[in-house]
Amino acid sequence: MAHQIDKSALVMHSAERMFHLVNDVARYPEFLPWCASTEIHERGGDQITASMEIAKGGIRHTLTTRNQLVMPEAIEMNLVDGPFQNLKGRWHFKSLDDNACKVILTLEFEFSGTLSRMAFGTVFSQAANTMVDAFCRRADELYRGGV
């Protein structure tokens, strides 16, 4: 069974700043409580391939995505490896003015089997549902006062 998550927020930060924040995969463990580690496998031009280890309550899974970068408007994610049959996602940064944008995250996913869904479904859904808020809080911390 396929699942879809759609989240959005209005932020008082530029689309470019939000794009760079979301694209800075190496720093995710600093502010995403369920992100145990990340690894950049390949980075070049308009593409990055990276892994993220998601951990909560003794459950750990790693997922790897290849992200297509459309600066500063979007980051499109496609599954390379992980406990999914299918995973696609898109961050969209819609500029409202020089210092404001709408951040939109859409995730479509289907677990590879019943065991994966049972073991990891709740953890992944909670992580995905809190992701936009976590990035907005991080932006406020980093860019407070227009720094």
XYZ file of C-alpha atoms in Angstrom:
147
model
C 0.000 0.000 0.000
C 1.403 3.375 -1.042
C 1.508 6.314 1.354
C 1.789 10.021 0.664
C 2.822 12.836 2.974
C 2.357 16.495 2.030
C 3.655 19.183 4.375
C 4.237 22.887 3.873
C 5.184 26.002 5.806
C 5.649 29.705 5.199
C 9.045 30.926 6.386
C 10.705 34.313 6.634
C 13.822 33.104 4.834
C 14.699 33.146 1.152
C 14.107 30.145 -1.082
C 17.861 30.023 -1.698
C 18.669 29.785 2.029
C 16.089 27.042 2.547
C 17.394 25.154 -0.489
C 20.950 25.222 0.898
C 19.767 24.174 4.352
C 17.895 21.123 3.035
C 20.768 20.250 0.690
C 23.297 20.265 3.569
C 22.756 16.556 4.290
C 25.966 16.212 6.336
C 24.505 18.439 9.079
C 21.174 16.611 9.491
C 22.297 14.734 12.650
C 22.837 18.121 14.358
C 19.131 18.985 14.363
C 16.999 16.037 13.230
C 16.530 13.960 16.408
C 15.767 10.741 14.530
C 18.757 11.082 12.159
C 21.653 9.072 13.631
C 24.100 9.649 10.770
C 24.490 10.641 7.136
C 26.974 9.804 4.410
C 27.552 11.566 1.098
C 28.407 8.985 -1.570
C 28.593 11.228 -4.590
C 28.205 14.942 -5.226
C 28.553 16.654 -8.548
C 26.869 19.341 -10.571
C 23.159 19.167 -9.996
C 23.053 15.815 -8.214
C 23.901 14.263 -4.839
C 23.650 10.663 -3.654
C 23.495 10.289 0.114
C 22.455 7.909 2.888
C 20.666 8.728 6.103
C 20.394 6.390 9.079
C 17.051 6.820 10.807
C 16.943 5.572 14.397
C 14.340 5.694 17.123
C 13.541 3.395 20.008
C 16.030 0.712 19.002
C 14.827 0.616 15.382
C 17.469 1.566 12.808
C 17.242 1.677 9.041
C 19.361 3.340 6.396
C 17.944 4.799 3.222
C 19.899 6.091 0.272
C 18.522 8.569 -2.244
C 19.774 10.243 -5.387
C 18.739 13.879 -5.261
C 18.352 16.035 -8.342
C 19.061 19.670 -7.483
C 17.137 22.445 -9.226
C 18.624 25.466 -7.459
C 16.987 27.266 -5.720
C 13.510 25.931 -6.491
C 13.539 22.204 -5.767
C 15.254 19.015 -4.659
C 13.839 15.822 -6.141
C 14.642 12.578 -4.314
C 14.569 9.042 -5.687
C 15.257 5.823 -3.812
C 18.557 4.042 -4.418
C 18.422 1.637 -1.456
C 16.422 1.128 1.722
C 13.429 -0.667 3.238
C 11.094 0.570 0.508
C 9.682 -0.801 -2.694
C 9.295 2.787 -3.819
C 10.263 6.191 -2.418
C 10.024 9.506 -4.237
C 10.074 12.924 -2.729
C 10.232 16.564 -3.630
C 11.190 19.646 -1.677
C 9.826 22.759 -3.389
C 10.914 26.249 -2.341
C 8.473 28.819 -3.717
C 9.887 32.334 -3.423
C 7.420 34.895 -2.071
C 9.892 37.783 -1.865
C 13.592 38.293 -1.071
C 13.181 37.091 2.525
C 10.210 34.737 2.457
C 9.214 31.503 0.809
C 6.828 28.603 1.010
C 8.520 25.267 1.743
C 6.640 22.222 0.459
C 7.622 18.590 1.024
C 5.869 15.762 -0.795
C 6.822 12.147 -0.120
C 5.367 9.074 -1.800
C 6.500 5.730 -0.445
C 5.669 2.066 -0.265
C 7.460 -0.371 2.004
C 9.092 -3.440 0.486
C 7.059 -5.832 2.631
C 4.865 -6.311 5.653
C 7.822 -6.773 8.009
C 9.463 -3.535 6.844
C 6.193 -1.677 7.217
C 5.573 -3.100 10.694
C 9.130 -2.503 11.913
C 9.774 0.869 10.343
C 6.452 2.334 9.231
C 5.621 4.361 12.325
C 9.183 5.629 12.795
C 9.481 6.772 9.169
C 6.031 8.371 9.132
C 6.793 10.314 12.332
C 10.143 11.451 10.935
C 8.614 12.510 7.619
C 5.757 14.352 9.320
C 8.134 16.415 11.488
C 10.717 17.148 8.799
C 9.381 20.482 7.506
C 8.983 21.867 11.036
C 12.511 20.750 11.958
C 14.019 22.530 8.942
C 12.008 25.693 9.661
C 13.245 25.747 13.273
C 16.819 25.173 12.077
C 16.520 28.078 9.617
C 15.263 30.345 12.399
C 18.252 29.356 14.576
C 20.817 29.867 11.812
C 19.415 32.939 10.102
C 17.905 34.868 13.028
C 18.407 38.570 12.480
C 19.201 38.095 8.780
C 22.682 36.731 9.456
